[in-house]
């Protein structure tokens, strides 16, 4: 039996040599580098391991899912919105705007608001210059009481009685709007205005002028009238007013 011929040997696989790279960092390393070369290689390895030489960044985070799928991350980073602080700031701005608006309305329509409640009568005076002008503070017969005080030498009291009785009648009978804090000059000005408006007569205005003049000259300037002038003033007062009905002695 002829021996089978021996099989031809298969061609051996050959590996191509590695491509030559111009980059010295990827060149084959010397198996036995010198001290200087070893130092340079160590520096290069440390440099390539630094984070600044990487072009990517690893980060761990949480993302909401919609329909079981994660949202696509937007290119703009998400900035959390502080709703509690925004709501508090908005509340402060609304309150400040409301205060400013109310203040402006009060300033702009003050007169209208004042008239909204209807006309209000001013508080009538109960005294002028420290003198009580209420009707109940006067004697029943003012003329007789003033003459008696004058005869007793109480000139100041007699002039004060004549003056406050005059103002009292102007307020109660002629509706003179004498207010708290008005002076003697204010009262005369109001009496003139009342006479011009026809609310009082010229004769009553003359009585007010005489009583006020005698009171100011005597009480403040120490210039007392004589008895004739005083009694003429009392007679003029009685001619216009007479005894007060309902006044007490």
mmCIF file of C-alpha atoms in Angstrom:
data_model
loop_
_atom_site.group_PDB
_atom_site.id
_atom_site.type_symbol
_atom_site.label_atom_id
_atom_site.label_comp_id
_atom_site.label_asym_id
_atom_site.label_seq_id
_atom_site.Cartn_x
_atom_site.Cartn_y
_atom_site.Cartn_z
ATOM 1 C CA UNK A 1 0.000 0.000 0.000
ATOM 2 C CA UNK A 2 1.458 3.074 -1.087
ATOM 3 C CA UNK A 3 1.820 5.550 1.640
ATOM 4 C CA UNK A 4 -0.395 8.608 1.376
ATOM 5 C CA UNK A 5 1.474 11.605 0.478
ATOM 6 C CA UNK A 6 2.066 13.921 3.316
ATOM 7 C CA UNK A 7 -0.288 16.924 3.338
ATOM 8 C CA UNK A 8 1.132 20.124 2.244
ATOM 9 C CA UNK A 9 1.899 22.371 5.106
ATOM 10 C CA UNK A 10 -0.481 25.398 5.550
ATOM 11 C CA UNK A 11 1.025 28.780 4.998
ATOM 12 C CA UNK A 12 1.938 30.493 8.249
ATOM 13 C CA UNK A 13 0.020 33.725 9.228
ATOM 14 C CA UNK A 14 2.115 36.777 9.424
ATOM 15 C CA UNK A 15 1.190 39.875 11.478
ATOM 16 C CA UNK A 16 1.854 43.211 9.991
ATOM 17 C CA UNK A 17 4.173 45.344 12.040
ATOM 18 C CA UNK A 18 2.524 48.187 13.939
ATOM 19 C CA UNK A 19 2.168 51.344 12.030
ATOM 20 C CA UNK A 20 4.694 53.911 12.758
ATOM 21 C CA UNK A 21 3.159 56.872 14.610
ATOM 22 C CA UNK A 22 4.740 60.241 14.400
ATOM 23 C CA UNK A 23 3.473 61.156 17.847
ATOM 24 C CA UNK A 24 6.382 60.537 20.159
ATOM 25 C CA UNK A 25 3.992 59.743 23.001
ATOM 26 C CA UNK A 26 2.635 56.730 21.133
ATOM 27 C CA UNK A 27 6.033 55.543 19.874
ATOM 28 C CA UNK A 28 7.254 52.206 21.196
ATOM 29 C CA UNK A 29 8.867 52.669 24.504
ATOM 30 C CA UNK A 30 12.368 51.612 25.177
ATOM 31 C CA UNK A 31 12.321 48.638 27.497
ATOM 32 C CA UNK A 32 15.199 50.119 29.365
ATOM 33 C CA UNK A 33 14.784 53.898 29.398
ATOM 34 C CA UNK A 34 17.367 56.097 30.858
ATOM 35 C CA UNK A 35 16.752 58.126 34.027
ATOM 36 C CA UNK A 36 15.922 61.342 32.140
ATOM 37 C CA UNK A 37 13.550 59.566 29.774
ATOM 38 C CA UNK A 38 11.826 57.803 32.658
ATOM 39 C CA UNK A 39 11.298 61.140 34.416
ATOM 40 C CA UNK A 40 9.782 62.694 31.291
ATOM 41 C CA UNK A 41 7.460 59.704 30.806
ATOM 42 C CA UNK A 42 6.272 59.957 34.398
ATOM 43 C CA UNK A 43 5.459 63.641 33.941
ATOM 44 C CA UNK A 44 3.548 62.946 30.713
ATOM 45 C CA UNK A 45 1.544 60.159 32.318
ATOM 46 C CA UNK A 46 0.593 62.430 35.226
ATOM 47 C CA UNK A 47 -0.401 65.189 32.789
ATOM 48 C CA UNK A 48 -2.726 62.885 30.778
ATOM 49 C CA UNK A 49 -4.346 61.646 33.974
ATOM 50 C CA UNK A 50 -5.312 65.240 34.993
ATOM 51 C CA UNK A 51 -9.035 66.250 34.718
ATOM 52 C CA UNK A 52 -8.194 69.292 32.614
ATOM 53 C CA UNK A 53 -7.023 67.057 29.762
ATOM 54 C CA UNK A 54 -10.403 65.268 29.545
ATOM 55 C CA UNK A 55 -13.176 66.430 27.204
ATOM 56 C CA UNK A 56 -16.008 64.855 29.137
ATOM 57 C CA UNK A 57 -17.531 65.131 32.618
ATOM 58 C CA UNK A 58 -19.292 62.476 34.657
ATOM 59 C CA UNK A 59 -22.205 63.632 36.840
ATOM 60 C CA UNK A 60 -24.875 61.782 38.781
ATOM 61 C CA UNK A 61 -28.381 63.332 38.954
ATOM 62 C CA UNK A 62 -32.119 62.684 39.111
ATOM 63 C CA UNK A 63 -34.531 63.402 36.252
ATOM 64 C CA UNK A 64 -38.314 63.188 36.201
ATOM 65 C CA UNK A 65 -39.879 60.678 33.894
ATOM 66 C CA UNK A 66 -42.927 61.191 31.707
ATOM 67 C CA UNK A 67 -44.903 58.137 30.638
ATOM 68 C CA UNK A 68 -42.159 55.994 32.019
ATOM 69 C CA UNK A 69 -39.530 57.639 29.840
ATOM 70 C CA UNK A 70 -36.882 60.060 31.030
ATOM 71 C CA UNK A 71 -37.141 63.603 29.809
ATOM 72 C CA UNK A 72 -34.658 64.735 27.282
ATOM 73 C CA UNK A 73 -32.156 66.910 29.015
ATOM 74 C CA UNK A 74 -32.226 70.429 27.689
ATOM 75 C CA UNK A 75 -29.105 72.202 26.706
ATOM 76 C CA UNK A 76 -29.881 74.998 29.230
ATOM 77 C CA UNK A 77 -29.241 73.907 32.802
ATOM 78 C CA UNK A 78 -32.299 73.802 35.047
ATOM 79 C CA UNK A 79 -32.394 76.609 37.624
ATOM 80 C CA UNK A 80 -34.709 75.892 40.581
ATOM 81 C CA UNK A 81 -37.400 78.618 41.053
ATOM 82 C CA UNK A 82 -37.966 79.821 44.610
ATOM 83 C CA UNK A 83 -41.791 80.017 44.735
ATOM 84 C CA UNK A 84 -42.130 80.836 48.493
ATOM 85 C CA UNK A 85 -39.858 83.875 48.265
ATOM 86 C CA UNK A 86 -41.503 84.998 45.024
ATOM 87 C CA UNK A 87 -44.976 84.763 46.601
ATOM 88 C CA UNK A 88 -43.838 86.721 49.670
ATOM 89 C CA UNK A 89 -42.295 89.468 47.544
ATOM 90 C CA UNK A 90 -45.417 89.656 45.370
ATOM 91 C CA UNK A 91 -47.605 89.993 48.486
ATOM 92 C CA UNK A 92 -45.489 92.860 49.808
ATOM 93 C CA UNK A 93 -45.652 94.666 46.458
ATOM 94 C CA UNK A 94 -49.454 94.284 46.291
ATOM 95 C CA UNK A 95 -49.929 95.626 49.833
ATOM 96 C CA UNK A 96 -47.620 98.575 49.154
ATOM 97 C CA UNK A 97 -49.466 99.385 45.922
ATOM 98 C CA UNK A 98 -52.819 99.245 47.744
ATOM 99 C CA UNK A 99 -51.595 101.627 50.467
ATOM 100 C CA UNK A 100 -50.298 104.085 47.879
ATOM 101 C CA UNK A 101 -53.577 103.905 45.944
ATOM 102 C CA UNK A 102 -55.705 104.515 49.054
ATOM 103 C CA UNK A 103 -53.507 107.444 50.099
ATOM 104 C CA UNK A 104 -53.785 108.988 46.652
ATOM 105 C CA UNK A 105 -57.570 108.587 46.607
ATOM 106 C CA UNK A 106 -57.931 110.186 50.040
ATOM 107 C CA UNK A 107 -55.751 113.101 48.977
ATOM 108 C CA UNK A 108 -57.453 113.491 45.594
ATOM 109 C CA UNK A 109 -61.065 113.210 46.757
ATOM 110 C CA UNK A 110 -60.806 114.510 50.322
ATOM 111 C CA UNK A 111 -63.501 117.134 49.813
ATOM 112 C CA UNK A 112 -65.876 114.608 48.293
ATOM 113 C CA UNK A 113 -65.362 112.215 51.195
ATOM 114 C CA UNK A 114 -65.933 115.053 53.661
ATOM 115 C CA UNK A 115 -69.241 115.896 52.009
ATOM 116 C CA UNK A 116 -70.298 112.257 51.787
ATOM 117 C CA UNK A 117 -71.494 112.198 55.391
ATOM 118 C CA UNK A 118 -73.621 115.297 54.868
ATOM 119 C CA UNK A 119 -73.106 118.775 56.278
ATOM 120 C CA UNK A 120 -71.932 118.948 59.850
ATOM 121 C CA UNK A 121 -72.555 121.899 62.062
ATOM 122 C CA UNK A 122 -69.408 123.239 63.731
ATOM 123 C CA UNK A 123 -69.163 122.922 67.487
ATOM 124 C CA UNK A 124 -70.597 126.143 68.890
ATOM 125 C CA UNK A 125 -68.526 128.008 71.430
ATOM 126 C CA UNK A 126 -69.537 127.993 75.076
ATOM 127 C CA UNK A 127 -66.934 130.557 76.064
ATOM 128 C CA UNK A 128 -64.896 133.316 74.437
ATOM 129 C CA UNK A 129 -61.700 134.620 75.990
ATOM 130 C CA UNK A 130 -62.411 132.633 79.139
ATOM 131 C CA UNK A 131 -65.925 134.140 79.524
ATOM 132 C CA UNK A 132 -68.957 131.850 79.730
ATOM 133 C CA UNK A 133 -71.487 132.797 77.048
ATOM 134 C CA UNK A 134 -74.057 130.058 77.671
ATOM 135 C CA UNK A 135 -77.592 131.382 78.107
ATOM 136 C CA UNK A 136 -78.043 129.511 81.381
ATOM 137 C CA UNK A 137 -75.020 131.285 82.859
ATOM 138 C CA UNK A 138 -76.728 134.723 82.570
ATOM 139 C CA UNK A 139 -79.046 136.360 85.096
ATOM 140 C CA UNK A 140 -82.721 136.792 84.217
ATOM 141 C CA UNK A 141 -82.385 140.598 83.978
ATOM 142 C CA UNK A 142 -78.990 141.335 82.447
ATOM 143 C CA UNK A 143 -79.462 145.127 82.465
ATOM 144 C CA UNK A 144 -80.382 145.326 86.136
ATOM 145 C CA UNK A 145 -77.544 142.969 87.131
ATOM 146 C CA UNK A 146 -74.979 144.982 85.153
ATOM 147 C CA UNK A 147 -76.077 148.268 86.750
ATOM 148 C CA UNK A 148 -75.903 146.700 90.214
ATOM 149 C CA UNK A 149 -72.348 145.447 89.619
ATOM 150 C CA UNK A 150 -71.302 148.871 88.360
ATOM 151 C CA UNK A 151 -72.820 150.598 91.405
ATOM 152 C CA UNK A 152 -70.848 148.236 93.653
ATOM 153 C CA UNK A 153 -67.633 149.328 91.961
ATOM 154 C CA UNK A 154 -67.206 145.969 90.198
ATOM 155 C CA UNK A 155 -66.571 147.502 86.814
ATOM 156 C CA UNK A 156 -64.811 144.546 85.278
ATOM 157 C CA UNK A 157 -67.628 142.176 86.244
ATOM 158 C CA UNK A 158 -70.248 144.620 84.874
ATOM 159 C CA UNK A 159 -68.443 144.932 81.509
ATOM 160 C CA UNK A 160 -67.882 141.185 81.328
ATOM 161 C CA UNK A 161 -71.599 140.537 81.929
ATOM 162 C CA UNK A 162 -72.644 142.977 79.192
ATOM 163 C CA UNK A 163 -70.132 141.527 76.704
ATOM 164 C CA UNK A 164 -70.925 137.825 77.234
ATOM 165 C CA UNK A 165 -74.676 138.522 77.264
ATOM 166 C CA UNK A 166 -74.296 140.187 73.862
ATOM 167 C CA UNK A 167 -72.427 137.208 72.392
ATOM 168 C CA UNK A 168 -74.868 134.784 73.952
ATOM 169 C CA UNK A 169 -77.839 136.482 72.279
ATOM 170 C CA UNK A 170 -76.048 136.655 68.919
ATOM 171 C CA UNK A 171 -75.357 132.915 69.080
ATOM 172 C CA UNK A 172 -78.763 131.745 70.337
ATOM 173 C CA UNK A 173 -81.060 134.241 68.591
ATOM 174 C CA UNK A 174 -79.138 135.352 65.478
ATOM 175 C CA UNK A 175 -77.330 132.016 64.932
ATOM 176 C CA UNK A 176 -73.890 133.570 64.907
ATOM 177 C CA UNK A 177 -71.408 130.733 64.148
ATOM 178 C CA UNK A 178 -69.004 131.454 66.989
ATOM 179 C CA UNK A 179 -66.627 128.503 67.406
ATOM 180 C CA UNK A 180 -64.405 127.315 70.194
ATOM 181 C CA UNK A 181 -61.158 129.283 70.171
ATOM 182 C CA UNK A 182 -62.557 132.375 68.439
ATOM 183 C CA UNK A 183 -61.258 135.708 69.736
ATOM 184 C CA UNK A 184 -63.102 138.979 70.280
ATOM 185 C CA UNK A 185 -61.987 140.112 66.824
ATOM 186 C CA UNK A 186 -63.297 136.887 65.264
ATOM 187 C CA UNK A 187 -66.677 137.425 66.917
ATOM 188 C CA UNK A 188 -66.933 140.980 65.567
ATOM 189 C CA UNK A 189 -66.010 139.790 62.079
ATOM 190 C CA UNK A 190 -68.738 137.147 62.226
ATOM 191 C CA UNK A 191 -71.250 139.748 63.472
ATOM 192 C CA UNK A 192 -70.444 142.024 60.522
ATOM 193 C CA UNK A 193 -70.838 139.130 58.093
ATOM 194 C CA UNK A 194 -74.193 138.240 59.668
ATOM 195 C CA UNK A 195 -75.401 141.839 59.327
ATOM 196 C CA UNK A 196 -74.320 141.938 55.668
ATOM 197 C CA UNK A 197 -76.109 138.644 55.021
ATOM 198 C CA UNK A 198 -79.271 139.957 56.703
ATOM 199 C CA UNK A 199 -79.187 137.495 59.608
ATOM 200 C CA UNK A 200 -78.957 140.286 62.186
ATOM 201 C CA UNK A 201 -79.833 143.965 62.268
ATOM 202 C CA UNK A 202 -77.570 147.003 62.152
ATOM 203 C CA UNK A 203 -78.757 148.006 65.642
ATOM 204 C CA UNK A 204 -77.663 144.650 67.087
ATOM 205 C CA UNK A 205 -74.332 144.947 65.330
ATOM 206 C CA UNK A 206 -73.851 148.377 66.967
ATOM 207 C CA UNK A 207 -74.612 146.856 70.381
ATOM 208 C CA UNK A 208 -71.964 144.184 69.718
ATOM 209 C CA UNK A 209 -69.415 146.814 68.639
ATOM 210 C CA UNK A 210 -70.041 148.935 71.779
ATOM 211 C CA UNK A 211 -69.957 145.980 74.204
ATOM 212 C CA UNK A 212 -66.765 144.588 72.647
ATOM 213 C CA UNK A 213 -65.010 147.991 72.638
ATOM 214 C CA UNK A 214 -65.884 148.696 76.294
ATOM 215 C CA UNK A 215 -64.726 145.237 77.332
ATOM 216 C CA UNK A 216 -61.382 145.404 75.481
ATOM 217 C CA UNK A 217 -60.601 148.943 76.695
ATOM 218 C CA UNK A 218 -61.410 148.160 80.308
ATOM 219 C CA UNK A 219 -60.115 144.580 80.680
ATOM 220 C CA UNK A 220 -56.931 144.919 78.599
ATOM 221 C CA UNK A 221 -56.116 148.634 78.472
ATOM 222 C CA UNK A 222 -57.421 149.621 81.939
ATOM 223 C CA UNK A 223 -59.471 152.396 80.389
ATOM 224 C CA UNK A 224 -62.846 152.250 82.070
ATOM 225 C CA UNK A 225 -65.887 154.128 80.731
ATOM 226 C CA UNK A 226 -67.750 156.640 82.869
ATOM 227 C CA UNK A 227 -71.130 155.778 84.293
ATOM 228 C CA UNK A 228 -73.089 157.635 81.608
ATOM 229 C CA UNK A 229 -71.438 155.746 78.791
ATOM 230 C CA UNK A 230 -71.839 152.464 80.610
ATOM 231 C CA UNK A 231 -75.523 152.964 81.300
ATOM 232 C CA UNK A 232 -76.160 154.076 77.699
ATOM 233 C CA UNK A 233 -74.629 150.814 76.510
ATOM 234 C CA UNK A 234 -76.834 148.818 78.885
ATOM 235 C CA UNK A 235 -79.954 150.683 77.679
ATOM 236 C CA UNK A 236 -79.062 149.972 74.037
ATOM 237 C CA UNK A 237 -78.621 146.300 74.874
ATOM 238 C CA UNK A 238 -82.018 146.147 76.590
ATOM 239 C CA UNK A 239 -83.683 147.816 73.601
ATOM 240 C CA UNK A 240 -82.453 145.028 71.307
ATOM 241 C CA UNK A 241 -82.566 141.955 73.514
ATOM 242 C CA UNK A 242 -84.392 142.600 76.782
ATOM 243 C CA UNK A 243 -84.510 139.957 79.507
ATOM 244 C CA UNK A 244 -83.682 136.450 78.365
ATOM 245 C CA UNK A 245 -86.658 134.190 78.483
ATOM 246 C CA UNK A 246 -85.947 131.103 80.524
ATOM 247 C CA UNK A 247 -82.653 132.440 81.932
ATOM 248 C CA UNK A 248 -82.099 131.842 85.596
ATOM 249 C CA UNK A 249 -81.196 134.452 88.185
#
